[in-house]
Coordinates of C-alpha atoms in Angstrom, one line a residue:
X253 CA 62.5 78.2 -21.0
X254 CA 60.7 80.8 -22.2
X255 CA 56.5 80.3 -22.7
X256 CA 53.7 81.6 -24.1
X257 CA 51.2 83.4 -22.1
X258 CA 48.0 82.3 -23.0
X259 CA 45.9 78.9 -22.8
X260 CA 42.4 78.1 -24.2
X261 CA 40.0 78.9 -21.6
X262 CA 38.5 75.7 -19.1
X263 CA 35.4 74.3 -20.1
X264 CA 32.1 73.7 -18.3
X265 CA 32.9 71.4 -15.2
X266 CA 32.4 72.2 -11.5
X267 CA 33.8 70.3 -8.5
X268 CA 32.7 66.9 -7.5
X269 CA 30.7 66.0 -10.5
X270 CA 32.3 62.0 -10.2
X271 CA 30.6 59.5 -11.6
X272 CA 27.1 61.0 -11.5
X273 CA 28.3 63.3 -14.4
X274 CA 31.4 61.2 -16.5
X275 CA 29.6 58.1 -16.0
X276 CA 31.0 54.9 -13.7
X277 CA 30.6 52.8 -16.7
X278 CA 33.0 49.6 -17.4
X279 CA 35.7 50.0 -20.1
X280 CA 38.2 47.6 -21.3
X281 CA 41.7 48.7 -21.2
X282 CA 44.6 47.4 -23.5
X283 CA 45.5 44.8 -21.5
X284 CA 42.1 43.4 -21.3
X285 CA 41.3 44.6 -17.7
X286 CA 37.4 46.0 -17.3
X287 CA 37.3 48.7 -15.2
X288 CA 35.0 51.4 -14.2
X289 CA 35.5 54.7 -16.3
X290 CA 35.1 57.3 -13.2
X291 CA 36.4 55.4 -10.3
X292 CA 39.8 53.8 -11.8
X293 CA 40.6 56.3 -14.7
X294 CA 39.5 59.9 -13.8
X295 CA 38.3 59.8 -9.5
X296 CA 41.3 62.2 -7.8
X297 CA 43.5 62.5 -10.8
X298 CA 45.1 64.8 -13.3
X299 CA 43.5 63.5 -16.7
X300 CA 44.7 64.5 -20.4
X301 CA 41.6 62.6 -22.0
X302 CA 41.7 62.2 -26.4
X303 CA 39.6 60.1 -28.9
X304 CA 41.4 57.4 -31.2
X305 CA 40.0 54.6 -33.5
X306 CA 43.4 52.4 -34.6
X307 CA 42.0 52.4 -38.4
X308 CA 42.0 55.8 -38.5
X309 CA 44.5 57.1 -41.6
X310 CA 44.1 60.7 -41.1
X311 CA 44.7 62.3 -37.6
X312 CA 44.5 60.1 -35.1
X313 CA 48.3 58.7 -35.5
X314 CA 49.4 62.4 -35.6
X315 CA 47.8 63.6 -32.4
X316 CA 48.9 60.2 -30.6
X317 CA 52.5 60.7 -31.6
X318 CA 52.0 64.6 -30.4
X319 CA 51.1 63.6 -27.2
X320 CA 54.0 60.6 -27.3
X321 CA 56.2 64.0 -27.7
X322 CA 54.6 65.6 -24.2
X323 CA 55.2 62.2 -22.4
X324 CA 58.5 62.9 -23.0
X325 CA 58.6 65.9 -21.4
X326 CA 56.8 64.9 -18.8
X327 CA 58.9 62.3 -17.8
X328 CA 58.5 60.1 -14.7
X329 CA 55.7 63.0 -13.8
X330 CA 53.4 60.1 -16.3
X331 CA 51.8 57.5 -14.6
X332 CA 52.7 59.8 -10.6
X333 CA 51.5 62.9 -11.4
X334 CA 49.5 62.4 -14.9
X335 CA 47.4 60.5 -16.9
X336 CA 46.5 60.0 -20.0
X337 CA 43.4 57.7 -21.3
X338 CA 42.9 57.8 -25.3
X339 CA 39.2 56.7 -25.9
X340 CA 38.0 54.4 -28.9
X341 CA 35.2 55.6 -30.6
X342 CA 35.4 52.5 -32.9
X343 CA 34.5 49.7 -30.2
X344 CA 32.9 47.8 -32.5
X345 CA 36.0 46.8 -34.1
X346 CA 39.3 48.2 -32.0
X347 CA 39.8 45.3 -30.3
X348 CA 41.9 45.1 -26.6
X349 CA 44.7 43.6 -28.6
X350 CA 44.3 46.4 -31.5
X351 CA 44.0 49.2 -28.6
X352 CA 47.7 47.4 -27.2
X353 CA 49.2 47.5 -30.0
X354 CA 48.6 51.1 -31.4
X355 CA 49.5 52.4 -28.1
X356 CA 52.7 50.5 -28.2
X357 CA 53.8 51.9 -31.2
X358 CA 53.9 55.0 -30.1
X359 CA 54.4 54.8 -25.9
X360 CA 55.4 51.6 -24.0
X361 CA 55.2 53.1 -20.5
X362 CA 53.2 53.9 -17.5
X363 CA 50.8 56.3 -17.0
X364 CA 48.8 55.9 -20.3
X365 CA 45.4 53.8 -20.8
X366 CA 44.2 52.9 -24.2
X367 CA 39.8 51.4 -23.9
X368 CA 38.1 50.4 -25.3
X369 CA 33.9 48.7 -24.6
X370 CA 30.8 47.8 -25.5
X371 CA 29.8 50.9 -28.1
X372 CA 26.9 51.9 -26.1
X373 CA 29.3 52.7 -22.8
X374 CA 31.7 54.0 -25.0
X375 CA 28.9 56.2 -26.8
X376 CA 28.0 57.7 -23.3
X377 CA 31.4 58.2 -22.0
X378 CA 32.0 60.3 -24.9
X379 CA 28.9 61.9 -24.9
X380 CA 29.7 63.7 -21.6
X381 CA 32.9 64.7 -22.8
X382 CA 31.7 66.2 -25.8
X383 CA 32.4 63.8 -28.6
X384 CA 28.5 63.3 -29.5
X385 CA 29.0 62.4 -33.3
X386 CA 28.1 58.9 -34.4
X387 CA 30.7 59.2 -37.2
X388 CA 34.1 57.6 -36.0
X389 CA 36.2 59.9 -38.4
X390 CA 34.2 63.1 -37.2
X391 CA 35.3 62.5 -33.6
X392 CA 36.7 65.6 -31.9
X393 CA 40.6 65.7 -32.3
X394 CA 40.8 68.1 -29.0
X395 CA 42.2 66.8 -26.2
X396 CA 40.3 67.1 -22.5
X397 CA 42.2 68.2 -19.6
X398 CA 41.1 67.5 -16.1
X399 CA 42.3 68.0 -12.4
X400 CA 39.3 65.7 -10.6
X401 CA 40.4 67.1 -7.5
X402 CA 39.8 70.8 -7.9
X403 CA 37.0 70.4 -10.8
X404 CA 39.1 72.2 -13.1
X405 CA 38.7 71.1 -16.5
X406 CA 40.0 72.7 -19.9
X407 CA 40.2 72.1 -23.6
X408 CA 43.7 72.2 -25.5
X409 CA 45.1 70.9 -28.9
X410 CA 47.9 68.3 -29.4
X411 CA 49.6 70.7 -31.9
X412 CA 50.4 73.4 -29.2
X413 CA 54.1 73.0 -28.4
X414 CA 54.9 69.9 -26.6
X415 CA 57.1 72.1 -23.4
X416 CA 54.1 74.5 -23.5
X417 CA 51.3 71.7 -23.5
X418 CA 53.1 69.7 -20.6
X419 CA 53.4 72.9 -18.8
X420 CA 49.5 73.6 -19.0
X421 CA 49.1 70.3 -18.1
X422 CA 51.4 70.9 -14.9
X423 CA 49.3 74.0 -14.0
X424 CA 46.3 72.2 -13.6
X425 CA 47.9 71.2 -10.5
X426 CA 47.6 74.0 -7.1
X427 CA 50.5 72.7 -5.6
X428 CA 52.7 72.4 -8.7
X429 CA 51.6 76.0 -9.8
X430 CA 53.0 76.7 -6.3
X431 CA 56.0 75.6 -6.1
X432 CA 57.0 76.6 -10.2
X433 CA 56.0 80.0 -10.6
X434 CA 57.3 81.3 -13.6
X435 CA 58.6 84.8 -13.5
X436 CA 56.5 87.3 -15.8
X437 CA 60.0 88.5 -17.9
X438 CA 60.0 84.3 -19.2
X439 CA 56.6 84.4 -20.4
X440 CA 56.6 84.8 -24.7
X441 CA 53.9 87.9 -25.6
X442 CA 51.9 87.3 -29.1
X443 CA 54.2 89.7 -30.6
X444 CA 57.0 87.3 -29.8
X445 CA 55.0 84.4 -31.2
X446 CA 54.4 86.4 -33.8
X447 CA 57.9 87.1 -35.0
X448 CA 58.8 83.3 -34.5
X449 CA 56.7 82.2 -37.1
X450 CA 57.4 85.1 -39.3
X451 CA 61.3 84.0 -39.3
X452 CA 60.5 80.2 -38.8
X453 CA 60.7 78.1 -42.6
X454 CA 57.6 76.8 -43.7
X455 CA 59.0 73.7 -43.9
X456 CA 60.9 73.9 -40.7
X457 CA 56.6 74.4 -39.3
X458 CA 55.5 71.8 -41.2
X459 CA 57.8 69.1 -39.4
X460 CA 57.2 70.7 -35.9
X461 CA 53.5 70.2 -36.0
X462 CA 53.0 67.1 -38.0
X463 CA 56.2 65.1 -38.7
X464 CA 58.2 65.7 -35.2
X465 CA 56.2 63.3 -33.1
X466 CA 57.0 60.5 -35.4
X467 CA 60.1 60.8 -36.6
X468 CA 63.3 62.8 -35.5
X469 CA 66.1 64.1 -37.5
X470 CA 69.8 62.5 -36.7
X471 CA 68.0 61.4 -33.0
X472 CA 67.0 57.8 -33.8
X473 CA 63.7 56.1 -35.3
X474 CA 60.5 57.3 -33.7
X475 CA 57.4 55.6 -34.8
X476 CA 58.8 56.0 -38.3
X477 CA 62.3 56.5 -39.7
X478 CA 64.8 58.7 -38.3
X479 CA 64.8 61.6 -41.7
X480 CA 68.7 62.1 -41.3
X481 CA 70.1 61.7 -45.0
X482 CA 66.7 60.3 -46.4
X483 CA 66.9 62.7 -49.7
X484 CA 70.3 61.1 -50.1
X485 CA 68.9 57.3 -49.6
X486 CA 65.7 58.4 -51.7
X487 CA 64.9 59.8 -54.8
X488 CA 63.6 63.4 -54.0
X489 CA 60.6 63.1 -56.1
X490 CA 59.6 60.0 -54.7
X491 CA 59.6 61.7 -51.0
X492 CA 57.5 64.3 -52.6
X493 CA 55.1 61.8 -54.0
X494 CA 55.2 59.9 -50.6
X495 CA 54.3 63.4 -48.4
X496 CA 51.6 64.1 -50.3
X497 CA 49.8 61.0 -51.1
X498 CA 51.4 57.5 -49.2
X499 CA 48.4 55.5 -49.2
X500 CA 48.6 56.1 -53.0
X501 CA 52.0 54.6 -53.5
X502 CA 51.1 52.4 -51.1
X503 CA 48.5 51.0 -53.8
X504 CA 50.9 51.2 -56.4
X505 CA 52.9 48.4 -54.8
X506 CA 56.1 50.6 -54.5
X507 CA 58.9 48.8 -53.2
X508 CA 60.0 51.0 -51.2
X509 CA 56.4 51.5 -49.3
X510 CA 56.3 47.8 -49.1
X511 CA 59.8 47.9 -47.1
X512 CA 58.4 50.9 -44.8
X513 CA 55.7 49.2 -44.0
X514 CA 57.2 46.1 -43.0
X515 CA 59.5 47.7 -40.9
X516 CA 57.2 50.5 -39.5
X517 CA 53.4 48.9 -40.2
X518 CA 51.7 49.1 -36.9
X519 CA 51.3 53.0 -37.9
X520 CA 51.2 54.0 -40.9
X521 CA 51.8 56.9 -42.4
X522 CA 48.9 59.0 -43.0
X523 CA 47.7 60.9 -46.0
X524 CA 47.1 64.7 -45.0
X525 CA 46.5 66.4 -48.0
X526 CA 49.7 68.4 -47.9
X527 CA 50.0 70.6 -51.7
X528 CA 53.1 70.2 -54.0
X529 CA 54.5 73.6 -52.0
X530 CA 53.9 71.7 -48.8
X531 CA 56.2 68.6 -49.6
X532 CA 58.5 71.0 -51.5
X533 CA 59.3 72.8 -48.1
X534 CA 59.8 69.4 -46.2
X535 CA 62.3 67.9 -48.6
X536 CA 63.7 71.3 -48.2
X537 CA 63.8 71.7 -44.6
X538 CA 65.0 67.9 -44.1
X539 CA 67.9 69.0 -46.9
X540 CA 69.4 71.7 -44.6
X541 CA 69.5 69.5 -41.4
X542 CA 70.8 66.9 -42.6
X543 CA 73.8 69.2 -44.3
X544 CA 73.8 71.0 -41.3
X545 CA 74.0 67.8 -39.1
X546 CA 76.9 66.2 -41.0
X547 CA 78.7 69.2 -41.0
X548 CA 78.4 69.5 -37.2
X549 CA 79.4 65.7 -36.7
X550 CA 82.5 66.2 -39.3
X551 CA 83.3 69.0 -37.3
X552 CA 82.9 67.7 -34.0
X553 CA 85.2 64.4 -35.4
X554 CA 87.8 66.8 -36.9
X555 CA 88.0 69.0 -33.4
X556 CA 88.6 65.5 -31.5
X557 CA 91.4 64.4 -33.7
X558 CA 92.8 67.8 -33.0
X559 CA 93.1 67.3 -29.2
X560 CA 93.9 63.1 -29.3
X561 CA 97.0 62.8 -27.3
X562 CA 99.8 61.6 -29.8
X563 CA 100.0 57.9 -29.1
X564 CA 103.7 58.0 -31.3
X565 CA 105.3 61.0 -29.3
X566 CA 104.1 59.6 -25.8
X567 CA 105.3 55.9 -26.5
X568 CA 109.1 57.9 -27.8
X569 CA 108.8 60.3 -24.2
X570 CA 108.7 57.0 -22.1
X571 CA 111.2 55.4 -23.9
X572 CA 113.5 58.5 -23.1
X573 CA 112.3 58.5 -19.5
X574 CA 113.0 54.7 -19.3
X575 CA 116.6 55.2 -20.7
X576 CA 117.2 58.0 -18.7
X577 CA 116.6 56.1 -15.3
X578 CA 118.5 53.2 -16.0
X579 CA 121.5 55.6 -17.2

């Protein structure tokens, strides 16, 4: 697989810092467990640290959902090799049980801690990673990644490409960097990038970095709705209207929204002020796969049919064979 040869540069962070620098300060996970910040969540592992609050409507279900896409690619290498913690900075309301069940909307597997605290624990925690705003929805969307061992510790964004971000991740790790070196003709140059998003459609960008981590197309329900077929189920105008605004016809008492959210309402979908263009290029996009899908299924169908054994000629060959023994 090819990948890009470049990664945002590590942060300020030198070796051994422990708990006198991120704190050994109790936190409350999801499952109602208080631990100490440093010596159960960060002391001799490989970290990837973000900052959630489960009433957020903006980013915070996106990024989540991006990083559900790089515990996927991680595999059984979350919760052995990795681990992720996703910070509150709403304690005063996210709840144990609120922290549960937004994580489990997205990720119902090892390796990944939702806390939450008292606010003035949580406060400090953040504080020495960098979050220092009071405002919840002016948290830091970044995402911290540390090796405790080595000291190393970098910055990244959960809209780099999921294959890419796991493989940073990876690297943060001597002995992994070790044993998979990457040959230098693999690696993508900034030219290459380049022409990928030149020839990439917009709306075919769009999905990849917001829409992907929650929902798929033709591959199953996500955190919301597998796409496959949904400008056929809905009307296109409506999707456009929903894209760019859902908490609106969320208001409106659409009976549609209603039905999403009963079926999908531990995360909801989150208004991210998309343009008319923006939506446009989705429904697009989401047009062409699913034509593209169906016509590959059809296909696939027709292509089996082709090679089925006839069931009519083999029954008449046996009966020929039959006859011809007892002759």
């Amino acid at each position: 697989m090819a990948l890009i040869a470049w990664q945002q540069g590590a942060v300020a962070a030198a070796p051994n810092r422990g708990a006198d620098y991120f704190t050994n300060l109790e936190v409350v996970t999801q499952d109602g467990r208080t631990v100490r910040f440093y010596d159960d969540l960060i002391k001799d592992k490989l970290v990837v640290i973000s900052f959630v609050f489960t009433a957020c409507k903006d980013f915070c279900p996106i990024n989540t959902a991006r990083m559900t896409q790089v515990a996927d690619v991680l595999g059984d290498a979350l919760g052995r090799d990795v681990f992720f913690v996703s910070i509150s900075v709403d304690p005063e309301n996210d709840t144990p049980e609120d922290m549960k069940n937004f994580g489990e909307a997205f990720y119902d597997g090892p390796g990944w801690t939702f806390i939450t605290g008292s606010p003035e624990n949580l406060r400090t925690i953040g504080a020495r990673l960098g979050n220092r705003t009071e405002e919840r929805s002016k948290h830091i969307n970044e995402i911290i990644l540390g090796n405790d061992r080595t000291g190393e510790w970098a910055r990244n964004t959960p809209f780099n490409e999921p294959d890419r971000l796991a493989t940073i991740i990876r690297e943060m790790d001597p002995e992994w960097r070790l044993s998979e070196a990457i040959p230098a003709d693999q690696f993508l140059t900034l030219d290459d990038l380049r022409r990928y998003q030149l020839q990439a459609e917009p709306g075919q960008v769009l999905f990849r970095k917001l829409c992907s981590g929650c929902h798929t197309v033709g591959v199953g329900d996500r955190v919301g709705p597998d796409l496959l077929g949904v400008t056929e189920r809905r009307d296109e105008e409506w999707i456009k209207r929903y894209i760019r605004d859902p908490a609106e016809v969320r208001r409106s008492n659409d009976l549609a929204a209603i039905e999403l959210g009963l079926r999908y309402g531990r995360v909801q979908m989150p208004t991210l002020g998309l343009s008319d263009n923006d939506a446009a290029d989705l429904v697009s996009y989401l047009k062409q796969q699913t034509d593209e899908i169906t016509k590959a299924r059809q296909e696939a169908v027709e292509q089996q049919d082709h090679h089925a054994p006839d069931q009519t000629g083999s029954n008449e060959d046996e009966e020929h064979a039959v006859g011809a023994t007892h002759h």
